[in-house]
Amino acid sequence: MPLSEHEQRLLEQMERALYAEDPKFASALEGTGLRTYTRRRVYLAVAGFVVGIGLLMGGMVAQLIWLSVIGFLVMLGCAVLAVTGWRRGALGQGAGPKPAPAPRRKANVMDRMEQRWQRRRDEHDGM
């Protein structure tokens, strides 16, 4: 559920206050930790995938079907982890540059729409 305009403004005010009060702490919270965590998760998943290939091949050579099945399951699980970690990083949760803020003109349109919606809701509640 997206934040309302009022909640977004409050959040922006809190962010500005945090930057003004302690810029070093605020910059540490910007997402570099999440980016590092996501990258580490993808690297571990790739390493696990390679281990899964080794188990699969070892099971085939030793003719142990159960070992090959375990290797395949390890590969499958690590592939899922790598893809979800990659998508999280690619979708901007702590990765890459921050998107540019929306132009002020659009914010005014959204403010007007929010005000109209509030008036309609108030008129409906008053009836």
PDB file of C-alpha atoms in Angstrom:
ATOM      1  CA  MET A   1       0.000   0.000   0.000  1.00  0.00           C
ATOM      2  CA  PRO A   2       1.602   3.277  -1.090  1.00  0.00           C
ATOM      3  CA  LEU A   3       2.038   6.179   1.289  1.00  0.00           C
ATOM      4  CA  SER A   4      -0.340   9.113   1.089  1.00  0.00           C
ATOM      5  CA  GLU A   5       0.974  12.541   0.129  1.00  0.00           C
ATOM      6  CA  HIS A   6       0.828  13.647   3.768  1.00  0.00           C
ATOM      7  CA  GLU A   7       2.805  10.603   4.907  1.00  0.00           C
ATOM      8  CA  GLN A   8       5.362  11.143   2.156  1.00  0.00           C
ATOM      9  CA  ARG A   9       5.831  14.773   3.210  1.00  0.00           C
ATOM     10  CA  LEU A  10       6.283  13.704   6.840  1.00  0.00           C
ATOM     11  CA  LEU A  11       8.836  11.109   5.813  1.00  0.00           C
ATOM     12  CA  GLU A  12      10.742  13.675   3.750  1.00  0.00           C
ATOM     13  CA  GLN A  13      10.733  16.097   6.689  1.00  0.00           C
ATOM     14  CA  MET A  14      12.085  13.390   8.989  1.00  0.00           C
ATOM     15  CA  GLU A  15      14.818  12.552   6.453  1.00  0.00           C
ATOM     16  CA  ARG A  16      15.838  16.204   6.153  1.00  0.00           C
ATOM     17  CA  ALA A  17      15.925  16.531   9.929  1.00  0.00           C
ATOM     18  CA  LEU A  18      18.095  13.415  10.198  1.00  0.00           C
ATOM     19  CA  TYR A  19      20.523  14.727   7.569  1.00  0.00           C
ATOM     20  CA  ALA A  20      20.678  18.099   9.327  1.00  0.00           C
ATOM     21  CA  GLU A  21      21.244  16.557  12.760  1.00  0.00           C
ATOM     22  CA  ASP A  22      23.684  13.754  11.888  1.00  0.00           C
ATOM     23  CA  PRO A  23      24.733  13.600   8.233  1.00  0.00           C
ATOM     24  CA  LYS A  24      27.318  10.869   8.817  1.00  0.00           C
ATOM     25  CA  PHE A  25      24.744   8.516  10.361  1.00  0.00           C
ATOM     26  CA  ALA A  26      22.176   9.359   7.677  1.00  0.00           C
ATOM     27  CA  SER A  27      24.596   8.582   4.861  1.00  0.00           C
ATOM     28  CA  ALA A  28      25.421   5.257   6.526  1.00  0.00           C
ATOM     29  CA  LEU A  29      21.727   4.325   6.362  1.00  0.00           C
ATOM     30  CA  GLU A  30      21.346   5.091   2.657  1.00  0.00           C
ATOM     31  CA  GLY A  31      21.489   1.490   1.512  1.00  0.00           C
ATOM     32  CA  THR A  32      25.114   0.566   1.042  1.00  0.00           C
ATOM     33  CA  GLY A  33      24.635  -2.203   3.595  1.00  0.00           C
ATOM     34  CA  LEU A  34      21.712  -3.631   1.649  1.00  0.00           C
ATOM     35  CA  ARG A  35      23.680  -3.453  -1.584  1.00  0.00           C
ATOM     36  CA  THR A  36      26.582  -5.324   0.008  1.00  0.00           C
ATOM     37  CA  TYR A  37      24.223  -7.916   1.487  1.00  0.00           C
ATOM     38  CA  THR A  38      22.538  -8.490  -1.879  1.00  0.00           C
ATOM     39  CA  ARG A  39      25.844  -8.809  -3.706  1.00  0.00           C
ATOM     40  CA  ARG A  40      27.163 -11.265  -1.102  1.00  0.00           C
ATOM     41  CA  ARG A  41      23.949 -13.306  -1.351  1.00  0.00           C
ATOM     42  CA  VAL A  42      24.283 -13.577  -5.137  1.00  0.00           C
ATOM     43  CA  TYR A  43      27.956 -14.599  -4.880  1.00  0.00           C
ATOM     44  CA  LEU A  44      27.152 -17.295  -2.310  1.00  0.00           C
ATOM     45  CA  ALA A  45      24.311 -18.569  -4.476  1.00  0.00           C
ATOM     46  CA  VAL A  46      26.640 -18.842  -7.474  1.00  0.00           C
ATOM     47  CA  ALA A  47      29.188 -20.729  -5.360  1.00  0.00           C
ATOM     48  CA  GLY A  48      26.428 -23.048  -4.115  1.00  0.00           C
ATOM     49  CA  PHE A  49      25.328 -23.618  -7.708  1.00  0.00           C
ATOM     50  CA  VAL A  50      28.861 -24.746  -8.601  1.00  0.00           C
ATOM     51  CA  VAL A  51      28.846 -27.098  -5.580  1.00  0.00           C
ATOM     52  CA  GLY A  52      25.496 -28.459  -6.801  1.00  0.00           C
ATOM     53  CA  ILE A  53      26.993 -29.149 -10.221  1.00  0.00           C
ATOM     54  CA  GLY A  54      29.838 -31.007  -8.511  1.00  0.00           C
ATOM     55  CA  LEU A  55      27.382 -33.114  -6.495  1.00  0.00           C
ATOM     56  CA  LEU A  56      25.329 -33.847  -9.607  1.00  0.00           C
ATOM     57  CA  MET A  57      28.372 -34.900 -11.614  1.00  0.00           C
ATOM     58  CA  GLY A  58      29.820 -36.875  -8.693  1.00  0.00           C
ATOM     59  CA  GLY A  59      26.541 -38.730  -8.299  1.00  0.00           C
ATOM     60  CA  MET A  60      26.502 -39.541 -12.000  1.00  0.00           C
ATOM     61  CA  VAL A  61      30.081 -40.831 -11.961  1.00  0.00           C
ATOM     62  CA  ALA A  62      29.573 -42.857  -8.769  1.00  0.00           C
ATOM     63  CA  GLN A  63      26.135 -43.999 -10.009  1.00  0.00           C
ATOM     64  CA  LEU A  64      24.495 -42.721  -6.824  1.00  0.00           C
ATOM     65  CA  ILE A  65      21.143 -41.332  -7.919  1.00  0.00           C
ATOM     66  CA  TRP A  66      20.374 -39.828  -4.510  1.00  0.00           C
ATOM     67  CA  LEU A  67      23.576 -37.746  -4.655  1.00  0.00           C
ATOM     68  CA  SER A  68      22.669 -36.477  -8.118  1.00  0.00           C
ATOM     69  CA  VAL A  69      19.183 -35.530  -6.904  1.00  0.00           C
ATOM     70  CA  ILE A  70      20.670 -33.639  -3.950  1.00  0.00           C
ATOM     71  CA  GLY A  71      23.043 -31.845  -6.318  1.00  0.00           C
ATOM     72  CA  PHE A  72      20.157 -30.869  -8.580  1.00  0.00           C
ATOM     73  CA  LEU A  73      18.133 -29.563  -5.624  1.00  0.00           C
ATOM     74  CA  VAL A  74      21.118 -27.545  -4.398  1.00  0.00           C
ATOM     75  CA  MET A  75      21.511 -26.092  -7.888  1.00  0.00           C
ATOM     76  CA  LEU A  76      17.813 -25.242  -8.085  1.00  0.00           C
ATOM     77  CA  GLY A  77      17.761 -23.574  -4.663  1.00  0.00           C
ATOM     78  CA  CYS A  78      20.881 -21.554  -5.370  1.00  0.00           C
ATOM     79  CA  ALA A  79      19.539 -20.468  -8.749  1.00  0.00           C
ATOM     80  CA  VAL A  80      16.376 -19.171  -7.069  1.00  0.00           C
ATOM     81  CA  LEU A  81      18.446 -17.314  -4.454  1.00  0.00           C
ATOM     82  CA  ALA A  82      20.689 -15.777  -7.124  1.00  0.00           C
ATOM     83  CA  VAL A  83      17.782 -14.625  -9.273  1.00  0.00           C
ATOM     84  CA  THR A  84      15.836 -13.122  -6.371  1.00  0.00           C
ATOM     85  CA  GLY A  85      18.980 -11.408  -5.075  1.00  0.00           C
ATOM     86  CA  TRP A  86      19.795 -10.110  -8.537  1.00  0.00           C
ATOM     87  CA  ARG A  87      16.259  -8.785  -9.037  1.00  0.00           C
ATOM     88  CA  ARG A  88      16.272  -7.029  -5.680  1.00  0.00           C
ATOM     89  CA  GLY A  89      19.496  -5.319  -6.607  1.00  0.00           C
ATOM     90  CA  ALA A  90      18.293  -4.500 -10.109  1.00  0.00           C
ATOM     91  CA  LEU A  91      14.985  -3.081  -8.888  1.00  0.00           C
ATOM     92  CA  GLY A  92      16.786  -0.401  -6.951  1.00  0.00           C
ATOM     93  CA  GLN A  93      16.567  -1.584  -3.373  1.00  0.00           C
ATOM     94  CA  GLY A  94      19.895  -0.110  -2.448  1.00  0.00           C
ATOM     95  CA  ALA A  95      21.531  -0.570  -5.845  1.00  0.00           C
ATOM     96  CA  GLY A  96      22.515   2.035  -8.376  1.00  0.00           C
ATOM     97  CA  PRO A  97      21.858   5.739  -8.389  1.00  0.00           C
ATOM     98  CA  LYS A  98      18.765   7.132  -6.776  1.00  0.00           C
ATOM     99  CA  PRO A  99      15.973   8.164  -9.149  1.00  0.00           C
ATOM    100  CA  ALA A 100      15.577  11.870  -9.791  1.00  0.00           C
ATOM    101  CA  PRO A 101      12.836  13.546  -7.775  1.00  0.00           C
ATOM    102  CA  ALA A 102       9.579  14.184  -9.584  1.00  0.00           C
ATOM    103  CA  PRO A 103       9.115  17.657 -10.991  1.00  0.00           C
ATOM    104  CA  ARG A 104       7.353  20.045  -8.645  1.00  0.00           C
ATOM    105  CA  ARG A 105       4.543  20.635 -11.148  1.00  0.00           C
ATOM    106  CA  LYS A 106       3.402  17.014 -10.889  1.00  0.00           C
ATOM    107  CA  ALA A 107       3.511  17.175  -7.107  1.00  0.00           C
ATOM    108  CA  ASN A 108       1.116  20.146  -7.272  1.00  0.00           C
ATOM    109  CA  VAL A 109      -1.255  18.119  -9.430  1.00  0.00           C
ATOM    110  CA  MET A 110      -1.084  15.270  -6.951  1.00  0.00           C
ATOM    111  CA  ASP A 111      -1.694  17.683  -4.079  1.00  0.00           C
ATOM    112  CA  ARG A 112      -4.778  19.027  -5.807  1.00  0.00           C
ATOM    113  CA  MET A 113      -6.071  15.528  -6.483  1.00  0.00           C
ATOM    114  CA  GLU A 114      -5.483  14.584  -2.846  1.00  0.00           C
ATOM    115  CA  GLN A 115      -7.351  17.708  -1.694  1.00  0.00           C
ATOM    116  CA  ARG A 116     -10.281  16.940  -4.004  1.00  0.00           C
ATOM    117  CA  TRP A 117     -10.405  13.398  -2.738  1.00  0.00           C
ATOM    118  CA  GLN A 118     -10.400  14.604   0.872  1.00  0.00           C
ATOM    119  CA  ARG A 119     -13.201  17.121   0.120  1.00  0.00           C
ATOM    120  CA  ARG A 120     -15.327  14.421  -1.500  1.00  0.00           C
ATOM    121  CA  ARG A 121     -14.718  12.090   1.405  1.00  0.00           C
ATOM    122  CA  ASP A 122     -15.603  14.848   3.900  1.00  0.00           C
ATOM    123  CA  GLU A 123     -18.767  15.754   1.941  1.00  0.00           C
ATOM    124  CA  HIS A 124     -19.788  12.117   1.848  1.00  0.00           C
ATOM    125  CA  ASP A 125     -19.199  11.704   5.589  1.00  0.00           C
ATOM    126  CA  GLY A 126     -21.203  14.875   6.313  1.00  0.00           C
ATOM    127  CA  MET A 127     -24.325  13.536   4.577  1.00  0.00           C
TER     128      MET A 127
END
